[in-house]
Amino acid sequence: MSKKRTMIIIEPDGRIHKEAFMTAPMVCPYCNGRGGFPIDTPNGSDIETCPDCQGSGEVVAMVVIDWKPNTKLK
Ligand SMILES: [Zn+2]
């Protein structure tokens, strides 16, 4: 199966600060994009909302880069 890759090149630019990147939405691997799971209840069948994507069927990843001074002693 083909996979799309996102590459983040990490290099300081200007003043250092905290940066955050949000990936493009990807299909939720837990529910396979269905957004939930069929369950049997006393009142018949129902759909239980996927806890990972909260029913959206997609997930995104936030990547935070927190620049710090290099204070390690030599
Ligand atoms: Zn899901």
Short mmCIF file of N, CA and C and ligand atoms in Angstrom, two decimals:
data_model
loop_
_atom_site.label_atom_id
_atom_site.label_comp_id
_atom_site.label_asym_id
_atom_site.label_seq_id
_atom_site.Cartn_x
_atom_site.Cartn_y
_atom_site.Cartn_z
N MET A 1 0.85 -1.19 0.00
CA MET A 1 0.00 0.00 0.00
C MET A 1 0.89 1.24 0.00
N SER A 2 0.55 2.21 -0.81
CA SER A 2 1.33 3.44 -0.90
C SER A 2 1.12 4.29 0.34
N LYS A 3 2.15 5.02 0.69
CA LYS A 3 2.04 5.93 1.83
C LYS A 3 2.55 7.30 1.42
N LYS A 4 1.84 8.33 1.87
CA LYS A 4 2.27 9.70 1.63
C LYS A 4 3.11 10.13 2.83
N ARG A 5 4.24 10.74 2.55
CA ARG A 5 5.09 11.17 3.63
C ARG A 5 5.14 12.69 3.69
N THR A 6 5.19 13.20 4.91
CA THR A 6 5.39 14.63 5.13
C THR A 6 6.75 14.80 5.77
N MET A 7 7.57 15.70 5.23
CA MET A 7 8.90 15.92 5.77
C MET A 7 8.99 17.32 6.37
N ILE A 8 9.53 17.40 7.56
CA ILE A 8 9.75 18.69 8.20
C ILE A 8 11.26 18.88 8.33
N ILE A 9 11.77 19.93 7.71
CA ILE A 9 13.20 20.24 7.82
C ILE A 9 13.37 21.19 8.99
N ILE A 10 14.15 20.75 9.99
CA ILE A 10 14.30 21.52 11.21
C ILE A 10 15.57 22.36 11.14
N GLU A 11 15.40 23.68 11.06
CA GLU A 11 16.55 24.57 11.12
C GLU A 11 16.07 25.90 11.70
N PRO A 12 16.92 26.54 12.55
CA PRO A 12 16.50 27.80 13.17
C PRO A 12 16.49 28.92 12.15
N ASP A 13 15.55 29.84 12.33
CA ASP A 13 15.40 30.95 11.38
C ASP A 13 15.05 32.19 12.20
N GLY A 14 15.90 33.22 12.16
CA GLY A 14 15.63 34.42 12.94
C GLY A 14 15.72 34.12 14.42
N ARG A 15 14.77 34.58 15.20
CA ARG A 15 14.71 34.29 16.63
C ARG A 15 14.11 32.93 16.82
N ILE A 16 14.64 32.20 17.83
CA ILE A 16 14.08 30.89 18.10
C ILE A 16 12.77 31.04 18.87
N HIS A 17 11.88 30.17 18.61
CA HIS A 17 10.59 30.19 19.28
C HIS A 17 9.95 28.82 19.12
N LYS A 18 8.79 28.68 19.66
CA LYS A 18 8.08 27.41 19.54
C LYS A 18 7.31 27.41 18.23
N GLU A 19 7.45 26.33 17.47
CA GLU A 19 6.73 26.21 16.21
C GLU A 19 5.82 24.99 16.27
N ALA A 20 4.74 25.06 15.56
CA ALA A 20 3.83 23.90 15.51
C ALA A 20 3.38 23.68 14.09
N PHE A 21 3.34 22.44 13.69
CA PHE A 21 2.87 22.05 12.38
C PHE A 21 1.72 21.07 12.55
N MET A 22 0.70 21.25 11.75
CA MET A 22 -0.41 20.30 11.76
C MET A 22 -0.36 19.52 10.45
N THR A 23 -0.40 18.22 10.54
CA THR A 23 -0.38 17.41 9.32
C THR A 23 -1.73 17.48 8.62
N ALA A 24 -1.73 17.06 7.37
CA ALA A 24 -2.99 16.92 6.65
C ALA A 24 -3.80 15.80 7.32
N PRO A 25 -5.13 15.86 7.21
CA PRO A 25 -5.94 14.79 7.81
C PRO A 25 -5.61 13.43 7.20
N MET A 26 -5.55 12.41 8.06
CA MET A 26 -5.30 11.04 7.60
C MET A 26 -6.41 10.14 8.12
N VAL A 27 -6.63 9.07 7.41
CA VAL A 27 -7.69 8.13 7.79
C VAL A 27 -7.37 7.55 9.17
N CYS A 28 -8.35 7.55 10.04
CA CYS A 28 -8.17 6.99 11.39
C CYS A 28 -7.84 5.51 11.28
N PRO A 29 -6.69 5.08 11.83
CA PRO A 29 -6.31 3.68 11.70
C PRO A 29 -7.11 2.74 12.59
N TYR A 30 -7.73 3.28 13.64
CA TYR A 30 -8.47 2.43 14.58
C TYR A 30 -9.81 2.00 13.98
N CYS A 31 -10.55 2.95 13.42
CA CYS A 31 -11.87 2.61 12.86
C CYS A 31 -11.82 2.54 11.33
N ASN A 32 -10.64 2.70 10.75
CA ASN A 32 -10.49 2.68 9.29
C ASN A 32 -11.35 3.72 8.59
N GLY A 33 -11.53 4.87 9.21
CA GLY A 33 -12.28 5.95 8.59
C GLY A 33 -13.79 5.84 8.72
N ARG A 34 -14.27 4.79 9.41
CA ARG A 34 -15.73 4.63 9.54
C ARG A 34 -16.31 5.57 10.60
N GLY A 35 -15.49 5.98 11.55
CA GLY A 35 -15.96 6.89 12.58
C GLY A 35 -16.63 6.22 13.76
N GLY A 36 -16.80 4.91 13.69
CA GLY A 36 -17.44 4.22 14.80
C GLY A 36 -17.48 2.73 14.57
N PHE A 37 -18.05 2.03 15.53
CA PHE A 37 -18.13 0.57 15.47
C PHE A 37 -19.56 0.14 15.75
N PRO A 38 -20.10 -0.79 14.96
CA PRO A 38 -21.43 -1.29 15.26
C PRO A 38 -21.43 -2.12 16.55
N ILE A 39 -22.36 -1.84 17.42
CA ILE A 39 -22.48 -2.61 18.66
C ILE A 39 -23.92 -3.08 18.82
N ASP A 40 -24.09 -4.15 19.57
CA ASP A 40 -25.43 -4.66 19.87
C ASP A 40 -25.86 -4.16 21.24
N THR A 41 -27.03 -3.57 21.31
CA THR A 41 -27.57 -3.10 22.59
C THR A 41 -28.90 -3.80 22.81
N PRO A 42 -29.46 -3.71 24.03
CA PRO A 42 -30.79 -4.32 24.26
C PRO A 42 -31.85 -3.75 23.33
N ASN A 43 -31.64 -2.54 22.83
CA ASN A 43 -32.63 -1.90 21.93
C ASN A 43 -32.29 -2.12 20.45
N GLY A 44 -31.36 -3.01 20.17
CA GLY A 44 -30.99 -3.26 18.77
C GLY A 44 -29.56 -2.82 18.52
N SER A 45 -29.20 -2.76 17.25
CA SER A 45 -27.83 -2.40 16.94
C SER A 45 -27.66 -0.88 16.95
N ASP A 46 -26.47 -0.45 17.30
CA ASP A 46 -26.18 0.98 17.39
C ASP A 46 -24.74 1.18 16.93
N ILE A 47 -24.34 2.42 16.83
CA ILE A 47 -22.96 2.74 16.45
C ILE A 47 -22.27 3.38 17.65
N GLU A 48 -21.15 2.78 18.04
CA GLU A 48 -20.35 3.38 19.11
C GLU A 48 -19.30 4.28 18.46
N THR A 49 -19.26 5.55 18.89
CA THR A 49 -18.33 6.51 18.30
C THR A 49 -16.88 6.11 18.58
N CYS A 50 -16.04 6.21 17.55
CA CYS A 50 -14.63 5.87 17.70
C CYS A 50 -13.97 6.82 18.70
N PRO A 51 -13.28 6.29 19.72
CA PRO A 51 -12.67 7.17 20.72
C PRO A 51 -11.45 7.92 20.19
N ASP A 52 -10.81 7.42 19.14
CA ASP A 52 -9.60 8.07 18.65
C ASP A 52 -9.90 9.27 17.76
N CYS A 53 -10.86 9.14 16.86
CA CYS A 53 -11.17 10.26 15.93
C CYS A 53 -12.47 10.94 16.31
N GLN A 54 -13.13 10.49 17.36
CA GLN A 54 -14.39 11.05 17.86
C GLN A 54 -15.44 11.12 16.76
N GLY A 55 -15.45 10.11 15.92
CA GLY A 55 -16.50 9.98 14.91
C GLY A 55 -16.20 10.66 13.58
N SER A 56 -15.08 11.37 13.50
CA SER A 56 -14.77 12.10 12.26
C SER A 56 -14.20 11.18 11.19
N GLY A 57 -13.62 10.07 11.60
CA GLY A 57 -13.01 9.14 10.64
C GLY A 57 -11.61 9.56 10.20
N GLU A 58 -11.18 10.71 10.68
CA GLU A 58 -9.85 11.20 10.30
C GLU A 58 -9.11 11.67 11.55
N VAL A 59 -7.79 11.60 11.48
CA VAL A 59 -6.95 12.11 12.56
C VAL A 59 -5.90 13.05 11.95
N VAL A 60 -5.42 13.98 12.76
CA VAL A 60 -4.32 14.86 12.37
C VAL A 60 -3.27 14.80 13.48
N ALA A 61 -2.03 15.07 13.14
CA ALA A 61 -0.97 15.09 14.14
C ALA A 61 -0.42 16.50 14.26
N MET A 62 -0.26 16.96 15.49
CA MET A 62 0.39 18.25 15.70
C MET A 62 1.82 17.98 16.14
N VAL A 63 2.76 18.53 15.37
CA VAL A 63 4.17 18.38 15.66
C VAL A 63 4.67 19.71 16.20
N VAL A 64 5.15 19.71 17.45
CA VAL A 64 5.62 20.94 18.08
C VAL A 64 7.14 20.91 18.16
N ILE A 65 7.77 21.96 17.68
CA ILE A 65 9.22 22.10 17.76
C ILE A 65 9.50 23.24 18.71
N ASP A 66 10.17 22.93 19.82
CA ASP A 66 10.41 23.90 20.87
C ASP A 66 11.91 24.19 20.92
N TRP A 67 12.33 25.29 20.31
CA TRP A 67 13.75 25.64 20.28
C TRP A 67 14.21 26.08 21.66
N LYS A 68 15.40 25.62 22.07
CA LYS A 68 15.98 25.96 23.38
C LYS A 68 17.44 26.33 23.19
N PRO A 69 17.99 27.17 24.08
CA PRO A 69 19.43 27.41 24.02
C PRO A 69 20.18 26.14 24.39
N ASN A 70 21.33 25.95 23.79
CA ASN A 70 22.16 24.79 24.11
C ASN A 70 22.99 25.13 25.34
N THR A 71 22.48 24.75 26.51
CA THR A 71 23.15 25.11 27.76
C THR A 71 23.98 23.96 28.31
N LYS A 72 24.12 22.90 27.50
CA LYS A 72 24.93 21.76 27.94
C LYS A 72 26.39 22.19 28.12
N LEU A 73 26.97 21.88 29.28
CA LEU A 73 28.36 22.27 29.55
C LEU A 73 29.32 21.38 28.78
N LYS A 74 30.37 21.99 28.26
CA LYS A 74 31.34 21.21 27.49
C LYS A 74 32.46 20.70 28.39
ZN ZN B 1 -11.59 6.50 14.33
#
